[in-house]
PDB file of C-alpha atoms and ligand atoms in Angstrom:
ATOM      1  CA  UNK A   5     125.112 223.026 260.285  1.00 47.00           C
ATOM      2  CA  UNK A   6     122.208 224.325 258.167  1.00 51.00           C
ATOM      3  CA  UNK A   7     121.024 227.932 258.625  1.00 60.00           C
ATOM      4  CA  UNK A   8     117.496 227.135 257.404  1.00 66.00           C
ATOM      5  CA  UNK A   9     114.696 228.543 259.548  1.00 64.00           C
ATOM      6  CA  UNK A  10     112.921 225.679 261.262  1.00 68.00           C
ATOM      7  CA  UNK A  11     109.120 226.143 261.355  1.00 75.00           C
ATOM      8  CA  UNK A  12     108.287 227.064 264.960  1.00 81.00           C
ATOM      9  CA  UNK A  13     105.689 224.831 266.562  1.00 86.00           C
ATOM     10  CA  UNK A  14     102.482 226.604 267.451  1.00 88.00           C
ATOM     11  CA  UNK A  15      99.086 225.481 268.522  1.00 90.00           C
ATOM     12  CA  UNK A  16      96.063 227.402 267.307  1.00 92.00           C
ATOM     13  CA  UNK A  17      93.894 227.929 270.368  1.00 93.00           C
ATOM     14  CA  UNK A  18      90.991 229.532 268.572  1.00 94.00           C
ATOM     15  CA  UNK A  19      89.974 230.537 265.068  1.00 96.00           C
ATOM     16  CA  UNK A  20      89.212 234.207 265.594  1.00 97.00           C
ATOM     17  CA  UNK A  21      88.154 235.109 262.041  1.00 98.00           C
ATOM     18  CA  UNK A  22      87.200 232.228 259.744  1.00 98.00           C
ATOM     19  CA  UNK A  23      88.023 232.365 256.014  1.00 98.00           C
ATOM     20  CA  UNK A  24      84.385 232.921 255.040  1.00 98.00           C
ATOM     21  CA  UNK A  25      84.078 236.025 257.232  1.00 98.00           C
ATOM     22  CA  UNK A  26      87.318 237.337 255.736  1.00 98.00           C
ATOM     23  CA  UNK A  27      85.998 236.844 252.176  1.00 98.00           C
ATOM     24  CA  UNK A  28      82.782 238.656 253.038  1.00 98.00           C
ATOM     25  CA  UNK A  29      84.523 241.614 254.692  1.00 98.00           C
ATOM     26  CA  UNK A  30      87.104 241.967 251.913  1.00 98.00           C
ATOM     27  CA  UNK A  31      84.270 242.096 249.367  1.00 98.00           C
ATOM     28  CA  UNK A  32      82.559 244.845 251.395  1.00 98.00           C
ATOM     29  CA  UNK A  33      85.769 246.875 251.633  1.00 98.00           C
ATOM     30  CA  UNK A  34      86.460 246.482 247.907  1.00 98.00           C
ATOM     31  CA  UNK A  35      82.970 247.722 247.075  1.00 98.00           C
ATOM     32  CA  UNK A  36      83.379 250.755 249.338  1.00 98.00           C
ATOM     33  CA  UNK A  37      86.853 251.589 248.009  1.00 98.00           C
ATOM     34  CA  UNK A  38      85.564 251.145 244.454  1.00 98.00           C
ATOM     35  CA  UNK A  39      82.856 253.721 245.105  1.00 98.00           C
ATOM     36  CA  UNK A  40      85.197 256.171 246.833  1.00 98.00           C
ATOM     37  CA  UNK A  41      87.924 256.024 244.170  1.00 98.00           C
ATOM     38  CA  UNK A  42      85.787 255.795 241.038  1.00 98.00           C
ATOM     39  CA  UNK A  43      87.413 257.834 238.241  1.00 97.00           C
ATOM     40  CA  UNK A  44      90.631 258.451 240.183  1.00 98.00           C
ATOM     41  CA  UNK A  45      94.224 257.246 239.665  1.00 97.00           C
ATOM     42  CA  UNK A  46      94.333 254.673 242.427  1.00 98.00           C
ATOM     43  CA  UNK A  47      97.513 252.909 243.536  1.00 98.00           C
ATOM     44  CA  UNK A  48      97.357 250.239 246.230  1.00 98.00           C
ATOM     45  CA  UNK A  49     100.693 250.104 248.047  1.00 98.00           C
ATOM     46  CA  UNK A  50     101.111 246.827 249.903  1.00 97.00           C
ATOM     47  CA  UNK A  51     103.385 246.623 252.937  1.00 96.00           C
ATOM     48  CA  UNK A  52     105.470 243.468 252.608  1.00 95.00           C
ATOM     49  CA  UNK A  53     105.250 240.873 253.754  1.00 95.00           C
ATOM     50  CA  UNK A  54     102.221 240.738 256.005  1.00 96.00           C
ATOM     51  CA  UNK A  55      99.774 242.466 253.651  1.00 98.00           C
ATOM     52  CA  UNK A  56     100.227 240.087 250.714  1.00 97.00           C
ATOM     53  CA  UNK A  57      97.119 237.936 251.251  1.00 98.00           C
ATOM     54  CA  UNK A  58      94.863 240.888 252.019  1.00 98.00           C
ATOM     55  CA  UNK A  59      96.268 242.905 249.119  1.00 98.00           C
ATOM     56  CA  UNK A  60      95.825 240.044 246.647  1.00 98.00           C
ATOM     57  CA  UNK A  61      92.207 239.425 247.683  1.00 98.00           C
ATOM     58  CA  UNK A  62      91.326 243.125 247.904  1.00 98.00           C
ATOM     59  CA  UNK A  63      92.818 243.848 244.492  1.00 98.00           C
ATOM     60  CA  UNK A  64      90.924 240.985 242.830  1.00 98.00           C
ATOM     61  CA  UNK A  65      87.661 242.134 244.389  1.00 98.00           C
ATOM     62  CA  UNK A  66      88.160 245.809 243.507  1.00 98.00           C
ATOM     63  CA  UNK A  67      85.816 246.808 240.665  1.00 97.00           C
ATOM     64  CA  UNK A  68      87.920 249.755 239.402  1.00 98.00           C
ATOM     65  CA  UNK A  69      91.305 250.061 237.637  1.00 98.00           C
ATOM     66  CA  UNK A  70      94.293 250.386 239.938  1.00 98.00           C
ATOM     67  CA  UNK A  71      98.040 249.804 240.110  1.00 98.00           C
ATOM     68  CA  UNK A  72      99.845 247.654 242.667  1.00 98.00           C
ATOM     69  CA  UNK A  73     103.097 248.767 244.232  1.00 98.00           C
ATOM     70  CA  UNK A  74     105.021 247.570 247.269  1.00 97.00           C
ATOM     71  CA  UNK A  75     107.257 248.644 250.058  1.00 95.00           C
ATOM     72  CA  UNK A  76     108.835 246.598 252.755  1.00 92.00           C
ATOM     73  CA  UNK A  77     108.646 247.312 256.439  1.00 84.00           C
ATOM     74  CA  UNK A  78     110.041 245.136 259.161  1.00 75.00           C
ATOM     75  CA  UNK A  79     109.837 245.715 262.878  1.00 73.00           C
ATOM     76  CA  UNK A  80     109.329 242.421 264.650  1.00 53.00           C
ATOM     77  CA  UNK A  81     112.363 240.176 264.120  1.00 51.00           C
ATOM     78  CA  UNK A  82     111.340 236.661 265.093  1.00 49.00           C
ATOM     79  CA  UNK A  83     109.423 237.532 268.234  1.00 52.00           C
ATOM     80  CA  UNK A  84     105.817 238.143 269.097  1.00 53.00           C
ATOM     81  CA  UNK A  85     105.935 241.833 269.902  1.00 54.00           C
ATOM     82  CA  UNK A  86     107.237 244.933 268.208  1.00 56.00           C
ATOM     83  CA  UNK A  87     110.893 245.888 268.676  1.00 57.00           C
ATOM     84  CA  UNK A  88     109.930 249.553 268.302  1.00 65.00           C
ATOM     85  CA  UNK A  89     112.264 249.997 265.337  1.00 75.00           C
ATOM     86  CA  UNK A  90     110.832 250.029 261.813  1.00 83.00           C
ATOM     87  CA  UNK A  91     113.083 249.500 258.819  1.00 83.00           C
ATOM     88  CA  UNK A  92     111.661 250.547 255.455  1.00 85.00           C
ATOM     89  CA  UNK A  93     112.870 249.781 251.947  1.00 85.00           C
ATOM     90  CA  UNK A  94     111.945 252.257 249.209  1.00 84.00           C
ATOM     91  CA  UNK A  95     108.574 251.946 247.508  1.00 88.00           C
ATOM     92  CA  UNK A  96     108.360 250.505 244.006  1.00 92.00           C
ATOM     93  CA  UNK A  97     106.871 252.754 241.321  1.00 92.00           C
ATOM     94  CA  UNK A  98     106.029 256.437 240.923  1.00 96.00           C
ATOM     95  CA  UNK A  99     103.389 257.844 243.279  1.00 97.00           C
ATOM     96  CA  UNK A 100     103.564 261.550 242.457  1.00 98.00           C
ATOM     97  CA  UNK A 101     100.057 262.850 241.768  1.00 98.00           C
ATOM     98  CA  UNK A 102      98.384 259.452 242.356  1.00 98.00           C
ATOM     99  CA  UNK A 103      95.726 258.550 244.890  1.00 98.00           C
ATOM    100  CA  UNK A 104      97.607 256.191 247.177  1.00 98.00           C
ATOM    101  CA  UNK A 105      96.025 253.682 249.517  1.00 98.00           C
ATOM    102  CA  UNK A 106      98.471 252.010 251.888  1.00 98.00           C
ATOM    103  CA  UNK A 107      97.357 248.424 252.473  1.00 98.00           C
ATOM    104  CA  UNK A 108      98.514 246.830 255.732  1.00 98.00           C
ATOM    105  CA  UNK A 109      97.727 243.603 257.520  1.00 98.00           C
ATOM    106  CA  UNK A 110      97.642 244.933 261.079  1.00 97.00           C
ATOM    107  CA  UNK A 111      97.723 248.128 263.105  1.00 96.00           C
ATOM    108  CA  UNK A 112      99.334 247.085 266.382  1.00 94.00           C
ATOM    109  CA  UNK A 113     101.532 249.731 268.040  1.00 92.00           C
ATOM    110  CA  UNK A 114     100.970 251.875 264.933  1.00 94.00           C
ATOM    111  CA  UNK A 115     104.699 252.567 264.526  1.00 93.00           C
ATOM    112  CA  UNK A 116     104.877 250.799 261.163  1.00 94.00           C
ATOM    113  CA  UNK A 117     101.942 252.641 259.608  1.00 95.00           C
ATOM    114  CA  UNK A 118     103.176 255.953 260.973  1.00 95.00           C
ATOM    115  CA  UNK A 119     106.632 255.359 259.479  1.00 94.00           C
ATOM    116  CA  UNK A 120     105.225 254.174 256.145  1.00 95.00           C
ATOM    117  CA  UNK A 121     102.937 257.198 255.892  1.00 96.00           C
ATOM    118  CA  UNK A 122     105.908 259.525 256.388  1.00 94.00           C
ATOM    119  CA  UNK A 123     107.791 257.663 253.677  1.00 94.00           C
ATOM    120  CA  UNK A 124     104.849 257.738 251.245  1.00 96.00           C
ATOM    121  CA  UNK A 125     104.016 261.389 251.904  1.00 97.00           C
ATOM    122  CA  UNK A 126     107.527 262.265 250.724  1.00 96.00           C
ATOM    123  CA  UNK A 127     106.573 260.834 247.285  1.00 97.00           C
ATOM    124  CA  UNK A 128     103.959 263.615 246.829  1.00 98.00           C
ATOM    125  CA  UNK A 129     100.815 261.576 246.174  1.00 98.00           C
ATOM    126  CA  UNK A 130      97.591 263.458 245.342  1.00 98.00           C
ATOM    127  CA  UNK A 131      96.026 261.756 248.360  1.00 98.00           C
ATOM    128  CA  UNK A 132      97.162 259.222 250.939  1.00 98.00           C
ATOM    129  CA  UNK A 133      94.927 256.950 253.020  1.00 98.00           C
ATOM    130  CA  UNK A 134      95.262 253.688 254.967  1.00 98.00           C
ATOM    131  CA  UNK A 135      93.400 250.411 254.644  1.00 98.00           C
ATOM    132  CA  UNK A 136      94.316 247.890 257.332  1.00 98.00           C
ATOM    133  CA  UNK A 137      92.928 244.384 257.582  1.00 98.00           C
ATOM    134  CA  UNK A 138      93.205 244.198 261.380  1.00 98.00           C
ATOM    135  CA  UNK A 139      93.235 246.745 264.176  1.00 97.00           C
ATOM    136  CA  UNK A 140      94.700 245.353 267.367  1.00 95.00           C
ATOM    137  CA  UNK A 141      93.426 246.652 270.648  1.00 89.00           C
ATOM    138  CA  UNK A 142      96.932 247.572 271.814  1.00 81.00           C
ATOM    139  CA  UNK A 143      97.041 249.658 275.012  1.00 80.00           C
ATOM    140  CA  UNK A 144      99.710 252.115 273.795  1.00 80.00           C
ATOM    141  CA  UNK A 145      99.368 252.556 270.048  1.00 83.00           C
ATOM    142  CA  UNK A 146     100.288 255.749 268.251  1.00 92.00           C
ATOM    143  CA  UNK A 147      97.339 257.417 266.532  1.00 92.00           C
ATOM    144  CA  UNK A 148      97.253 257.222 262.728  1.00 94.00           C
ATOM    145  CA  UNK A 149      94.347 257.971 260.375  1.00 94.00           C
ATOM    146  CA  UNK A 150      92.741 254.679 259.313  1.00 96.00           C
ATOM    147  CA  UNK A 151      90.232 255.152 256.497  1.00 98.00           C
ATOM    148  CA  UNK A 152      89.288 251.487 255.989  1.00 98.00           C
ATOM    149  CA  UNK A 153      89.503 248.724 258.587  1.00 98.00           C
ATOM    150  CA  UNK A 154      88.618 245.045 258.311  1.00 98.00           C
ATOM    151  CA  UNK A 155      88.304 243.706 261.856  1.00 98.00           C
ATOM    152  CA  UNK A 156      89.171 244.703 265.404  1.00 97.00           C
ATOM    153  CA  UNK A 157      91.005 242.030 267.382  1.00 97.00           C
ATOM    154  CA  UNK A 158      92.019 241.776 271.033  1.00 95.00           C
ATOM    155  CA  UNK A 159      95.649 242.220 272.119  1.00 94.00           C
ATOM    156  CA  UNK A 160      96.531 238.552 271.552  1.00 94.00           C
ATOM    157  CA  UNK A 161      99.128 236.647 269.542  1.00 93.00           C
ATOM    158  CA  UNK A 162      97.429 236.231 266.153  1.00 96.00           C
ATOM    159  CA  UNK A 163      98.694 234.481 263.019  1.00 97.00           C
ATOM    160  CA  UNK A 164      97.369 233.647 259.556  1.00 98.00           C
ATOM    161  CA  UNK A 165      96.101 235.453 256.451  1.00 98.00           C
ATOM    162  CA  UNK A 166      99.522 237.068 256.041  1.00 98.00           C
ATOM    163  CA  UNK A 167     100.424 237.421 259.719  1.00 97.00           C
ATOM    164  CA  UNK A 168     103.454 235.392 260.682  1.00 95.00           C
ATOM    165  CA  UNK A 169     105.296 233.878 263.546  1.00 92.00           C
ATOM    166  CA  UNK A 170     109.019 233.657 262.684  1.00 90.00           C
ATOM    167  CA  UNK A 171     108.102 233.928 258.965  1.00 92.00           C
ATOM    168  CA  UNK A 172     105.728 230.945 259.121  1.00 92.00           C
ATOM    169  CA  UNK A 173     101.955 230.496 259.303  1.00 94.00           C
ATOM    170  CA  UNK A 174     101.201 233.372 256.888  1.00 97.00           C
ATOM    171  CA  UNK A 175      99.436 230.848 254.643  1.00 96.00           C
ATOM    172  CA  UNK A 176      96.656 229.956 257.099  1.00 96.00           C
ATOM    173  CA  UNK A 177      93.363 230.957 255.417  1.00 97.00           C
ATOM    174  CA  UNK A 178      91.947 232.260 258.723  1.00 97.00           C
ATOM    175  CA  UNK A 179      93.167 234.446 261.587  1.00 98.00           C
ATOM    176  CA  UNK A 180      93.879 232.348 264.655  1.00 97.00           C
ATOM    177  CA  UNK A 181      94.994 232.934 268.205  1.00 96.00           C
ATOM    178  CA  UNK A 182      98.275 231.084 268.616  1.00 93.00           C
ATOM    179  CA  UNK A 183     100.247 229.693 271.500  1.00 89.00           C
ATOM    180  CA  UNK A 184     103.794 228.356 271.353  1.00 82.00           C
ATOM    181  CA  UNK A 185     103.689 224.572 271.625  1.00 74.00           C
ATOM    182  CA  UNK A 186     105.397 223.053 274.668  1.00 69.00           C
ATOM    183  CA  UNK A 187     108.604 221.063 274.300  1.00 58.00           C
TER     184      UNK A 187
HETATM  185  C1  PRP B  29     104.080 243.459 261.264  1.00 51.70           C
HETATM  186  C2  PRP B  29     102.797 243.688 260.511  1.00 51.70           C
HETATM  187  C3  PRP B  29     102.694 245.195 260.432  1.00 51.70           C
HETATM  188  C4  PRP B  29     103.395 245.648 261.690  1.00 51.70           C
HETATM  189  C5  PRP B  29     102.402 246.110 262.696  1.00 51.70           C
HETATM  190  O1  PRP B  29     105.114 243.548 260.352  1.00 51.70           O
HETATM  191  O2  PRP B  29     102.852 243.100 259.232  1.00 51.70           O
HETATM  192  O3  PRP B  29     103.375 245.699 259.304  1.00 51.70           O
HETATM  193  O4  PRP B  29     104.142 244.529 262.185  1.00 51.70           O
HETATM  194  O5  PRP B  29     103.021 246.422 263.918  1.00 51.70           O
HETATM  195  P1  PRP B  29     103.063 247.854 264.574  1.00 51.70           P
HETATM  196  O6  PRP B  29     101.711 248.497 264.383  1.00 51.70           O
HETATM  197  O7  PRP B  29     103.349 247.528 266.010  1.00 51.70           O
HETATM  198  O8  PRP B  29     104.155 248.633 263.934  1.00 51.70           O
HETATM  199  P2  PRP B  29     106.545 242.881 260.536  1.00 51.70           P
HETATM  200  O9  PRP B  29     107.506 243.944 260.921  1.00 51.70           O
HETATM  201  O10 PRP B  29     106.428 241.682 261.427  1.00 51.70           O
HETATM  202  O11 PRP B  29     106.921 242.420 259.067  1.00 51.70           O
HETATM  203  P3  PRP B  29     106.083 241.494 258.060  1.00 51.70           P
HETATM  204  O12 PRP B  29     104.996 242.350 257.473  1.00 51.70           O
HETATM  205  O13 PRP B  29     107.113 241.099 257.051  1.00 51.70           O
HETATM  206  O14 PRP B  29     105.542 240.322 258.835  1.00 51.70           O
END
């Protein structure tokens, strides 16, 4: 028997944030970050895997020099809601003395960002801030400082633009509200 992951069947009930709105907002954020970090040693640290689309678009729109580094966080398994446990692999690259901007796809319970900030702080950056593409209106999230945010979304099951369901659907160019298909 094969152990390949079979793409789960989902139906997209609604396109919450179309690709064009995403492009426009990413350009705005890049302009703002470019102004704020002008003349500084900026490193964007992308949280794998969810942040890849946002990071790639943000980086290409950013008008100032910067490095890209990565770390991997995983909390969800194959389900729709957080397991409460966040596993983190070590960050690539040296961050000591650099201005670090953690780039995430979504702030949901906040546990991932909180854990990643602790991990990054231990690398002694000159400064440490967060840029998250989405902020979910979760009823019990832990507070973390968010310097840049893309969009606020309701507490629904969202996929696309990096956000997955069972490792699929990250490639959708929009953010959609999903529902598991029947049968
Ligand atoms: C998702 C998402 C965020 C995190 C947000 O990651 O990409 O990193 O959960 O949830 P939280 O605010 O409740 O902690 P996931 O663990 O699914 O890994 P992925 O990035 O590889 O999809």
